[in-house]
Amino acid sequence: MKAAIVGASGYSGEELVRLLLRHPQAELAAVTSRQYAGQTVARIFPKFGNDPKAKTLRFSEPQPDLLAKSAEVVFLALPHGVAAEFATPLLDQGCQVIDLSADFRLKSAAVYKEFYGHDHPAPELLERSVYGLPEVYRAEIKNASLIASPGCYPTSILLPALPLLKAGLIDSSNIIADSMSGVSGAGRKVELDYLFPECNESVRPYGIPKHRHLSEIEEQLSLAAGAKVIIQFTPHLIPVNRGILTTLYLTPTRWFENEAALSEVREKIARCYQDAYAGEPFVRLVEGNALPDTKNVTGSNVIEIAWRLDPRTGRLIVISAIDNITKGASGQAVQSMNIMRGFPETAGLN
Amino acid sequence: MKAAIVGASGYSGEELVRLLLRHPQAELAAVTSRQYAGQTVARIFPKFGNDPKAKTLRFSEPQPDLLAKSAEVVFLALPHGVAAEFATPLLDQGCQVIDLSADFRLKSAAVYKEFYGHDHPAPELLERSVYGLPEVYRAEIKNASLIASPGCYPTSILLPALPLLKAGLIDSSNIIADSMSGVSGAGRKVELDYLFPECNESVRPYGIPKHRHLSEIEEQLSLAAGAKVIIQFTPHLIPVNRGILTTLYLTPTRWFENEAALSEVREKIARCYQDAYAGEPFVRLVEGNALPDTKNVTGSNVIEIAWRLDPRTGRLIVISAIDNITKGASGQAVQSMNIMRGFPETAGLN
Amino acid sequence: MKAAIVGASGYSGEELVRLLLRHPQAELAAVTSRQYAGQTVARIFPKFGNDPKAKTLRFSEPQPDLLAKSAEVVFLALPHGVAAEFATPLLDQGCQVIDLSADFRLKSAAVYKEFYGHDHPAPELLERSVYGLPEVYRAEIKNASLIASPGCYPTSILLPALPLLKAGLIDSSNIIADSMSGVSGAGRKVELDYLFPECNESVRPYGIPKHRHLSEIEEQLSLAAGAKVIIQFTPHLIPVNRGILTTLYLTPTRWFENEAALSEVREKIARCYQDAYAGEPFVRLVEGNALPDTKNVTGSNVIEIAWRLDPRTGRLIVISAIDNITKGASGQAVQSMNIMRGFPETAGLN
Amino acid sequence: MKAAIVGASGYSGEELVRLLLRHPQAELAAVTSRQYAGQTVARIFPKFGNDPKAKTLRFSEPQPDLLAKSAEVVFLALPHGVAAEFATPLLDQGCQVIDLSADFRLKSAAVYKEFYGHDHPAPELLERSVYGLPEVYRAEIKNASLIASPGCYPTSILLPALPLLKAGLIDSSNIIADSMSGVSGAGRKVELDYLFPECNESVRPYGIPKHRHLSEIEEQLSLAAGAKVIIQFTPHLIPVNRGILTTLYLTPTRWFENEAALSEVREKIARCYQDAYAGEPFVRLVEGNALPDTKNVTGSNVIEIAWRLDPRTGRLIVISAIDNITKGASGQAVQSMNIMRGFPETAGLN
């Protein structure tokens, strides 16, 4: 199977290159980048320099027609608002498209406009697209032609929250997500804020209280809850390259006023996560005294999840850790590709 | 005025050395360290190597009698449980004592035992001690002989929360504090968890859900609220040397169902902070679009505070940033000393 | 083929676990650690938590007899001076041994004593052991029963220097190696010097002027030069987890007094490196304006090498970058294993 | 005394603001920045937000006439090539000018052109300017109207090398300087290479073999040696905010063929450094087993120097550490100002 990457010069694009170069069933047939057109992948990304494919494959200008001819699956790693331009002609010519931008993640063009500030460029595709969170939408992904691969923060929040919400174990009106992200999450954007001396020895919140990712997080939570869900979300920037750690503050629907109730709630939550994720290759339920740590998932497609009930406050604290570029972007996109194409789901991701 | 530091070899001790060496009214008369006894300060801490005092002053074994003779103010930078041994004889011999451990921060010996796991070593001193948060207890500090200097997390939580609580602007039963701390917060402890490769490129929570600092945080919040307050608190370890960033999730007592109510609540909060902190030399109310950032307070005794109302959720988000070693420990202790001794409050801290 | 790791709890051990778990021909049959005996690999190293083998394989006490029964190849990731205890019985029972310590890297027990400060524990094995630098000793490795895998600094110095020395292109009496290493190079040693706040925002030399690694570097250089070589070597500690960058200051034997001579020397060096390394899967000759960067080799078994002639000084500057834990330790050891066992040399290393 | 800073928005400019705000004899009268004109210093640099002056002082457009009226000393923190435009009118109007760029550091306009690629914009000023290295040119600085403050790498190389060269203790034809710099050394330049994820977990050389700073380094070394000196210099970029560590490889003129000769050379070098620097407030001769470490000089105007003779190679290794922004730029510029104005040399720098 042949794959192409449009916009392969950013951090997600680079990670897609890494994953597809070593994928046993996929062949990387084309990579595009306006900036680097004409140069080899090995030159722009020296770390792939010993890969024979990377030595010969050159970045090209992004042209949908040529892409459609050279690949069966096309990954779009473009800024939001631009992906739609490519998705339409590629789909028309029979490609399967996996978009890593926010363009097709929402079902509502109105919500898109509210959060992204401009009209949706291809609203007719919103219905057709499938939200590429394999642990939740595996069946839909299997038959999809257009995948909207989830954002990094959404992945870190949805995977731990959805099972609890579906099982009715938590109050949907009182969800707080506090997240910390490494700087690669900002993309390969050349801005003052992301210079090394501005980020190192620094921690800071940003984009509060209404970060764009809220739109897809709340849409997915609402679908799971069967009712409109609004949450609190605070992202912070921390001086690591890769990784998101999310701490969720949740309120169980069942109050645990004594030891017996506490045990009962504890057991229900444990069972809920077991039922949801015991067989999942990329979910790790962290047990015992251990807690998630982003360094345990660097470069991997795994999400770590742990939880604690606090009998003093009646709250449930759930913590997750992912690599924002792998499970939070490119790894998850490849996971979707594996499902769409009938490959083993972990192919190229171990 | 002569000052001494007991336990000067840790990170708080080192910072006390830095601040006292350059203090215009204080003279550093003695520093103790079992480990480094006999060696000069300049040798153990090369960064003070060009200070004439540091070249000659030697670490000594900690002996209360000698300390009492050589200094009028003694700082204790010792692990909890040990400070009491020194405080009693020093106070008896007329010294003023500023303790940076947790030993005298609580009013209740029972709560101490609950959180620290052993009987309080000198319960009779608990009543006498003053909680050394100058912005709140300035008058009491002025006349104190024993100061319990606050913990780093507590400082980052109490300063933003107390004015709101006292003014009745927030619900005392629904407070969440999510904090991130640099690794110096763990002290100069030689443990695997704090090795560079274990911390760099890593983010992780720890000590949840019942961190020891909760005891002093909740005692102070309860005093402000006039009722027992229990909060949710999650500390995280991040790869910076110095700095704590705390994000508080609060619920205003007044719901802002429309623009007018929102404006009113906004104004009340703004006024509340202005009233509390407009004249404070070490509180910076961050305004406009700016948000706190630990790099703005590194090496300084300032706390940055900013806040946002979220009309979508009805919550108030308050963010604070401090240097955990300065405002969170040694700087604040020197601030208390300045007040006790009638020096300008900012002496040696600019 | 079954493999075992003795001393699997350090950073090299952990990396061996990573590489062997995903190796297509090797099965990780045993891992030992006094400290962690009885616990699963998945528990001690959460990042392997989704690997089925890691979930069941438990650390055991190191016992040569049991190891010899369970594995054909045994890796020793132990401190120097201890490896010999295990090598002798394992070899006697027919195992192939790959030692990552310094114990078998030297041919002379006297030099060992000079640099390591104690008698060699098994001098009779020195002759039998093969220095596990595949690019130089591939043929010898193929038939070896005892491999002494090179140190990290030596690898970063020898691979760029040896071809030039063998070709007589540089003066063997005037070699300077200036190296920078990430903190994992110190091992998982719980010492004050390696705490995060002691290393972050810090750069410092150490172990000068006579670092232990000089013994093996100089022995190998001398063998290549056919004469005793003594070099200058300065290691520095920098705040990265993984990576060594070495800058070599060399003097070409042919002075380039004009453009023609310069071209000639340039061509000879280029050809020398091409001849030595063009077919090597793990050597990357960095070309054009690019220069080595440790981030290009993180987690990979590749060494990057670039060079510049300086017509102003007549010197040749050669720069190399490796991952100290992979090519500098465990990756190279697995590369040797692949050669010994007749596997493709890159198996498990891509 | 009133001081102004032209180009106060970069890292050197910011550090000048910090040092002048707390300087006991200087008043910061004007700061210019095209980008930030009209905004307060407190707004652009929140870390100065509690300084009363910073709250009111606003960045202005850079206009020599206005500057000349408002300040007696003007610091130029501008890119090379631009400083000359300001220096001429300011000097004409009687200001003293301290330039932090490379524009006035060389005596030869031809060398300037060779290294900077364009004609010198004001060659007539080259003779008038004094190289602002106080430990060497204190007397000249005292009477200067135009100071060319040294570069960061040159400072780290010249201070350890000059005394040895002047005393004839080292061979001037065989000097190698290997340096590592923190990322702030690149300035507040918004370029891909300096993004956090491009620098963190990375080490790399750059600008070899002919870095621009060589021109001023070699000019100063030549003056000291009384003959043309050409050196080898390799800068590396490492992931710290601030700090330069330089390792010098030198050859003593006197060979130490035995213990007695070694002792003699050792004594001569020790005496040479003592004679040169014993009374210098900002030079720290690191003694005993200790070695320089950039973390010992962060935020300070001190240079640390240590040295080792290597009897195996006959070389002298000298290591220095500075903060590239303080002793390497703004601190040293303020030190020159103190000398020019007859203030205590350490004023505002402790």
Short mmCIF file of C-alpha atoms in Angstrom, two decimals, chain A:
data_model
loop_
_atom_site.label_atom_id
_atom_site.label_comp_id
_atom_site.label_asym_id
_atom_site.label_seq_id
_atom_site.Cartn_x
_atom_site.Cartn_y
_atom_site.Cartn_z
CA MET A 1 0.00 0.00 0.00
CA LYS A 2 1.24 3.45 -0.91
CA ALA A 3 0.92 6.44 1.37
CA ALA A 4 1.59 10.15 0.93
CA ILE A 5 2.00 12.98 3.40
CA VAL A 6 0.95 16.52 2.55
CA GLY A 7 2.73 19.09 4.71
CA ALA A 8 5.48 16.80 5.85
CA SER A 9 7.83 19.46 7.20
CA GLY A 10 6.24 20.07 10.60
CA TYR A 11 6.61 17.96 13.73
CA SER A 12 3.57 15.78 12.98
CA GLY A 13 4.69 15.38 9.41
CA GLU A 14 8.17 14.35 10.52
CA GLU A 15 6.69 11.77 12.90
CA LEU A 16 4.49 10.40 10.11
CA VAL A 17 7.62 10.02 8.00
CA ARG A 18 9.30 8.11 10.83
CA LEU A 19 6.36 5.79 11.33
CA LEU A 20 5.69 5.11 7.66
CA LEU A 21 9.35 4.52 6.79
CA ARG A 22 9.41 1.59 9.17
CA HIS A 23 5.86 0.38 8.55
CA PRO A 24 5.87 -3.22 7.30
CA GLN A 25 2.86 -2.82 4.98
CA ALA A 26 3.02 0.80 3.87
CA GLU A 27 5.33 2.42 1.41
CA LEU A 28 5.96 6.13 1.66
CA ALA A 29 5.34 7.20 -1.93
CA ALA A 30 5.22 10.99 -1.69
CA VAL A 31 5.87 13.80 0.76
CA THR A 32 5.07 17.41 0.03
CA SER A 33 6.37 20.67 1.36
CA ARG A 34 6.38 24.04 -0.38
CA GLN A 35 9.41 25.10 1.62
CA TYR A 36 11.53 22.03 0.96
CA ALA A 37 10.33 21.01 -2.53
CA GLY A 38 13.11 19.32 -4.47
CA GLN A 39 15.16 18.23 -1.49
CA THR A 40 15.42 14.70 -0.14
CA VAL A 41 13.83 13.61 3.11
CA ALA A 42 17.29 12.56 4.35
CA ARG A 43 18.59 16.07 3.86
CA ILE A 44 15.81 17.89 5.66
CA PHE A 45 15.51 15.31 8.44
CA PRO A 46 19.05 14.02 9.00
CA LYS A 47 17.83 11.50 11.55
CA PHE A 48 16.35 9.43 8.70
CA GLY A 49 19.61 9.70 6.81
CA ASN A 50 20.43 6.00 6.92
CA ASP A 51 17.09 4.93 5.49
CA PRO A 52 17.42 4.04 1.80
CA LYS A 53 13.98 5.43 0.99
CA ALA A 54 14.71 8.72 2.75
CA LYS A 55 17.87 9.14 0.71
CA THR A 56 15.98 9.14 -2.57
CA LEU A 57 12.48 10.39 -1.79
CA ARG A 58 12.18 14.13 -2.45
CA PHE A 59 9.70 16.64 -1.14
CA SER A 60 7.39 17.84 -3.90
CA GLU A 61 4.98 20.73 -4.30
CA PRO A 62 1.56 19.66 -3.05
CA GLN A 63 -0.62 18.79 -6.07
CA PRO A 64 -3.77 16.78 -5.40
CA ASP A 65 -3.84 15.16 -8.83
CA LEU A 66 -0.33 13.80 -8.60
CA LEU A 67 -0.90 12.69 -5.04
CA ALA A 68 -4.02 10.82 -6.01
CA LYS A 69 -2.04 8.95 -8.61
CA SER A 70 0.83 8.05 -6.35
CA ALA A 71 -0.93 6.98 -3.16
CA GLU A 72 -3.96 5.16 -1.88
CA VAL A 73 -3.88 6.81 1.54
CA VAL A 74 -3.02 10.48 1.95
CA PHE A 75 -2.21 12.07 5.31
CA LEU A 76 -2.83 15.79 5.59
CA ALA A 77 -0.58 17.48 8.15
CA LEU A 78 -1.61 21.04 7.39
CA PRO A 79 -2.88 24.03 9.35
CA HIS A 80 -6.64 24.14 9.90
CA GLY A 81 -8.55 25.80 7.11
CA VAL A 82 -6.18 24.46 4.45
CA ALA A 83 -6.84 20.74 4.71
CA ALA A 84 -10.23 20.99 3.07
CA GLU A 85 -8.67 22.20 -0.19
CA PHE A 86 -6.88 18.91 -0.51
CA ALA A 87 -9.43 16.57 0.97
CA THR A 88 -12.12 17.22 -1.63
CA PRO A 89 -10.12 16.45 -4.80
CA LEU A 90 -8.33 13.54 -3.16
CA LEU A 91 -11.58 11.94 -2.06
CA ASP A 92 -13.06 12.54 -5.48
CA GLN A 93 -10.22 10.61 -7.03
CA GLY A 94 -10.71 7.69 -4.71
CA CYS A 95 -8.03 8.23 -2.08
CA GLN A 96 -8.57 7.58 1.56
CA VAL A 97 -7.72 10.72 3.49
CA ILE A 98 -6.48 10.98 7.07
CA ASP A 99 -6.48 14.59 8.17
CA LEU A 100 -4.51 15.64 11.23
CA SER A 101 -5.89 19.17 11.33
CA ALA A 102 -9.05 20.30 13.08
CA ASP A 103 -10.95 20.72 9.83
CA PHE A 104 -13.14 17.63 9.93
CA ARG A 105 -13.34 16.87 13.62
CA LEU A 106 -16.61 18.66 14.30
CA LYS A 107 -20.05 17.71 13.09
CA SER A 108 -21.26 21.31 13.15
CA ALA A 109 -20.00 23.98 10.78
CA ALA A 110 -21.41 26.60 13.15
CA VAL A 111 -19.32 25.38 16.07
CA TYR A 112 -16.32 25.35 13.74
CA LYS A 113 -16.92 28.98 12.92
CA GLU A 114 -17.38 29.90 16.58
CA PHE A 115 -14.03 28.39 17.57
CA TYR A 116 -11.91 28.88 14.46
CA GLY A 117 -13.20 32.27 13.42
CA HIS A 118 -13.99 31.58 9.77
CA ASP A 119 -16.55 29.67 7.73
CA HIS A 120 -15.90 26.00 7.29
CA PRO A 121 -14.29 25.52 3.88
CA ALA A 122 -16.07 22.25 3.03
CA PRO A 123 -19.07 21.72 5.29
CA GLU A 124 -20.42 18.91 3.10
CA LEU A 125 -17.54 16.71 4.26
CA LEU A 126 -18.31 17.05 7.95
CA GLU A 127 -20.92 14.36 7.89
CA ARG A 128 -18.77 11.98 5.94
CA SER A 129 -15.73 12.23 8.19
CA VAL A 130 -15.09 9.84 11.07
CA TYR A 131 -13.42 10.96 14.29
CA GLY A 132 -10.28 8.89 14.33
CA LEU A 133 -10.17 7.75 17.92
CA PRO A 134 -9.77 4.00 17.38
CA GLU A 135 -10.61 2.94 20.92
CA VAL A 136 -14.04 4.52 20.43
CA TYR A 137 -14.76 4.51 16.71
CA ARG A 138 -12.96 1.41 15.49
CA ALA A 139 -15.92 0.10 13.49
CA GLU A 140 -16.57 3.43 11.79
CA ILE A 141 -12.90 3.90 10.97
CA LYS A 142 -12.83 0.53 9.26
CA ASN A 143 -15.21 1.77 6.58
CA ALA A 144 -14.24 5.40 6.41
CA SER A 145 -12.79 7.31 3.49
CA LEU A 146 -12.11 10.47 5.50
CA ILE A 147 -10.63 10.35 8.98
CA ALA A 148 -10.40 13.40 11.22
CA SER A 149 -7.57 12.43 13.51
CA PRO A 150 -8.12 13.85 17.01
CA GLY A 151 -6.12 16.66 18.55
CA CYS A 152 -3.49 15.97 21.17
CA TYR A 153 -5.27 17.53 24.15
CA PRO A 154 -8.60 15.90 23.14
CA THR A 155 -6.97 12.46 23.00
CA SER A 156 -5.50 12.91 26.48
CA ILE A 157 -8.89 13.96 27.86
CA LEU A 158 -11.36 11.80 25.93
CA LEU A 159 -9.78 8.41 26.41
CA PRO A 160 -9.86 8.65 30.21
CA ALA A 161 -13.23 10.46 30.38
CA LEU A 162 -15.44 8.73 27.83
CA PRO A 163 -15.85 5.30 29.49
CA LEU A 164 -16.79 6.91 32.81
CA LEU A 165 -19.28 9.19 31.14
CA LYS A 166 -20.87 6.42 29.08
CA ALA A 167 -21.20 4.29 32.18
CA GLY A 168 -22.88 7.14 34.01
CA LEU A 169 -20.22 7.05 36.71
CA ILE A 170 -19.40 10.76 36.66
CA ASP A 171 -21.32 14.00 36.69
CA SER A 172 -21.14 15.43 33.17
CA SER A 173 -21.66 18.99 34.35
CA ASN A 174 -18.56 19.21 36.50
CA ILE A 175 -15.51 18.21 34.50
CA ILE A 176 -12.19 20.00 34.76
CA ALA A 177 -9.19 19.12 32.60
CA ASP A 178 -5.83 20.60 33.52
CA SER A 179 -3.18 19.82 30.91
CA MET A 180 0.53 20.39 30.39
CA SER A 181 2.07 20.12 26.98
CA GLY A 182 5.58 19.99 25.60
CA VAL A 183 6.62 22.70 23.17
CA SER A 184 6.38 20.55 20.03
CA GLY A 185 2.62 20.86 20.59
CA ALA A 186 2.85 24.40 19.23
CA GLY A 187 4.09 23.00 15.94
CA ARG A 188 7.27 23.98 14.17
CA LYS A 189 6.16 27.58 14.38
CA VAL A 190 8.89 30.19 14.28
CA GLU A 191 7.58 32.58 16.94
CA LEU A 192 9.26 34.40 19.79
CA ASP A 193 7.19 32.55 22.40
CA TYR A 194 8.71 29.22 21.44
CA LEU A 195 12.39 30.16 21.41
CA PHE A 196 14.46 28.03 23.73
CA PRO A 197 15.23 30.80 26.26
CA GLU A 198 11.55 31.77 26.39
CA CYS A 199 10.43 28.20 27.22
CA ASN A 200 13.26 26.72 29.24
CA GLU A 201 12.96 27.33 32.99
CA SER A 202 9.41 28.52 32.38
CA VAL A 203 5.88 27.23 32.96
CA ARG A 204 2.83 29.12 31.86
CA PRO A 205 -0.85 28.72 31.01
CA TYR A 206 -2.19 29.97 27.71
CA GLY A 207 -5.34 30.11 25.62
CA ILE A 208 -7.67 30.30 28.60
CA PRO A 209 -10.49 30.05 29.19
CA LYS A 210 -11.65 29.11 25.68
CA HIS A 211 -9.08 27.03 23.84
CA ARG A 212 -10.07 25.83 20.36
CA HIS A 213 -9.71 22.19 21.25
CA LEU A 214 -12.71 22.58 23.55
CA SER A 215 -14.99 22.33 20.53
CA GLU A 216 -14.07 18.76 19.66
CA ILE A 217 -13.65 17.69 23.28
CA GLU A 218 -17.13 18.87 24.19
CA GLU A 219 -18.71 17.43 21.06
CA GLN A 220 -17.32 14.00 21.86
CA LEU A 221 -18.17 14.20 25.54
CA SER A 222 -21.70 15.29 24.67
CA LEU A 223 -22.14 12.33 22.35
CA ALA A 224 -21.04 10.00 25.12
CA ALA A 225 -23.21 11.65 27.77
CA GLY A 226 -26.22 11.96 25.54
CA ALA A 227 -26.47 15.61 26.57
CA LYS A 228 -24.64 18.88 26.05
CA VAL A 229 -21.41 18.85 28.06
CA ILE A 230 -19.38 21.94 28.82
CA ILE A 231 -16.02 21.53 30.56
CA GLN A 232 -13.24 23.59 32.05
CA PHE A 233 -9.91 23.21 30.28
CA THR A 234 -6.56 24.85 31.02
CA PRO A 235 -3.52 24.08 28.89
CA HIS A 236 -0.03 24.91 30.15
CA LEU A 237 3.27 25.02 28.30
CA ILE A 238 6.18 23.21 29.96
CA PRO A 239 9.81 22.81 28.91
CA VAL A 240 9.79 19.32 27.43
CA ASN A 241 9.93 18.42 23.76
CA ARG A 242 7.18 15.84 23.73
CA GLY A 243 4.40 14.83 26.06
CA ILE A 244 1.04 15.83 27.45
CA LEU A 245 -0.01 15.13 30.98
CA THR A 246 -3.67 15.72 31.80
CA THR A 247 -5.20 15.76 35.26
CA LEU A 248 -8.98 15.39 35.27
CA TYR A 249 -11.06 16.51 38.23
CA LEU A 250 -14.31 14.56 38.19
CA THR A 251 -17.25 14.03 40.49
CA PRO A 252 -18.62 10.50 40.77
CA THR A 253 -22.39 10.34 40.52
CA ARG A 254 -22.41 8.04 43.53
CA TRP A 255 -21.23 9.71 46.74
CA PHE A 256 -18.98 7.51 48.89
CA GLU A 257 -19.99 8.46 52.38
CA ASN A 258 -18.34 5.45 54.03
CA GLU A 259 -15.81 2.70 53.42
CA ALA A 260 -18.36 0.38 51.89
CA ALA A 261 -19.55 2.96 49.39
CA LEU A 262 -15.96 3.86 48.62
CA SER A 263 -15.15 0.24 47.85
CA GLU A 264 -18.18 -0.04 45.66
CA VAL A 265 -17.37 3.08 43.64
CA ARG A 266 -13.76 2.00 43.40
CA GLU A 267 -14.77 -1.34 42.01
CA LYS A 268 -17.15 0.15 39.49
CA ILE A 269 -14.54 2.50 38.14
CA ALA A 270 -11.96 -0.27 37.96
CA ARG A 271 -14.40 -2.49 36.10
CA CYS A 272 -15.43 0.32 33.78
CA TYR A 273 -11.82 0.89 32.70
CA GLN A 274 -11.16 -2.82 32.44
CA ASP A 275 -14.19 -3.30 30.24
CA ALA A 276 -13.24 -0.40 28.03
CA TYR A 277 -9.53 -0.92 27.72
CA ALA A 278 -8.32 -4.32 28.92
CA GLY A 279 -7.85 -5.53 25.34
CA GLU A 280 -6.59 -2.27 23.90
CA PRO A 281 -3.02 -2.48 22.63
CA PHE A 282 -2.34 1.22 23.17
CA VAL A 283 -3.97 1.87 26.53
CA ARG A 284 -2.02 1.19 29.70
CA LEU A 285 -4.00 1.19 32.93
CA VAL A 286 -1.35 2.13 35.47
CA GLU A 287 -1.77 0.14 38.64
CA GLY A 288 -0.71 0.02 42.26
CA ASN A 289 1.12 3.07 43.57
CA ALA A 290 2.44 4.03 40.17
CA LEU A 291 1.26 7.13 38.33
CA PRO A 292 1.54 8.20 34.69
CA ASP A 293 4.71 9.93 33.54
CA THR A 294 5.19 11.33 30.06
CA LYS A 295 8.66 9.82 29.85
CA ASN A 296 7.07 6.37 29.85
CA VAL A 297 5.29 7.10 26.57
CA THR A 298 7.82 9.20 24.66
CA GLY A 299 7.89 8.03 21.04
CA SER A 300 5.17 5.48 21.72
CA ASN A 301 1.51 5.30 20.74
CA VAL A 302 0.43 4.36 24.27
CA ILE A 303 -1.73 6.37 26.64
CA GLU A 304 -1.15 5.80 30.35
CA ILE A 305 -4.17 6.21 32.62
CA ALA A 306 -4.36 6.10 36.42
CA TRP A 307 -7.00 7.26 38.87
CA ARG A 308 -7.53 7.97 42.56
CA LEU A 309 -10.68 8.46 44.58
CA ASP A 310 -10.32 11.12 47.25
CA PRO A 311 -12.51 10.27 50.24
CA ARG A 312 -11.81 13.70 51.72
CA THR A 313 -13.42 15.57 48.82
CA GLY A 314 -15.57 13.01 47.09
CA ARG A 315 -13.75 13.59 43.84
CA LEU A 316 -12.23 11.26 41.32
CA ILE A 317 -8.84 12.30 39.96
CA VAL A 318 -7.84 10.72 36.65
CA ILE A 319 -4.43 11.27 35.14
CA SER A 320 -3.31 10.49 31.62
CA ALA A 321 -0.01 10.76 29.78
CA ILE A 322 0.62 10.61 26.03
CA ASP A 323 3.24 11.63 23.53
CA ASN A 324 1.49 14.57 21.89
CA ILE A 325 3.11 13.82 18.53
CA THR A 326 2.53 10.06 18.51
CA LYS A 327 -0.72 9.02 20.22
CA GLY A 328 -1.69 12.70 20.14
CA ALA A 329 -1.21 13.00 16.38
CA SER A 330 0.76 10.88 13.94
CA GLY A 331 0.79 7.54 15.75
CA GLN A 332 -2.94 7.64 16.16
CA ALA A 333 -3.33 8.55 12.49
CA VAL A 334 -1.29 5.50 11.52
CA GLN A 335 -3.38 3.41 13.91
CA SER A 336 -6.46 4.55 11.97
CA MET A 337 -4.75 3.72 8.69
CA ASN A 338 -4.01 0.22 9.96
CA ILE A 339 -7.68 -0.27 10.80
CA MET A 340 -8.91 1.15 7.48
CA ARG A 341 -6.59 -1.06 5.50
CA GLY A 342 -7.09 -4.23 7.51
CA PHE A 343 -3.50 -4.32 8.76
CA PRO A 344 -2.73 -5.46 12.30
CA GLU A 345 -3.61 -2.43 14.39
CA THR A 346 -0.15 -2.25 15.94
CA ALA A 347 1.73 -2.53 12.63
CA GLY A 348 4.59 -0.06 12.56
CA LEU A 349 3.69 1.23 15.98
CA ASN A 350 5.73 -1.01 18.25
#
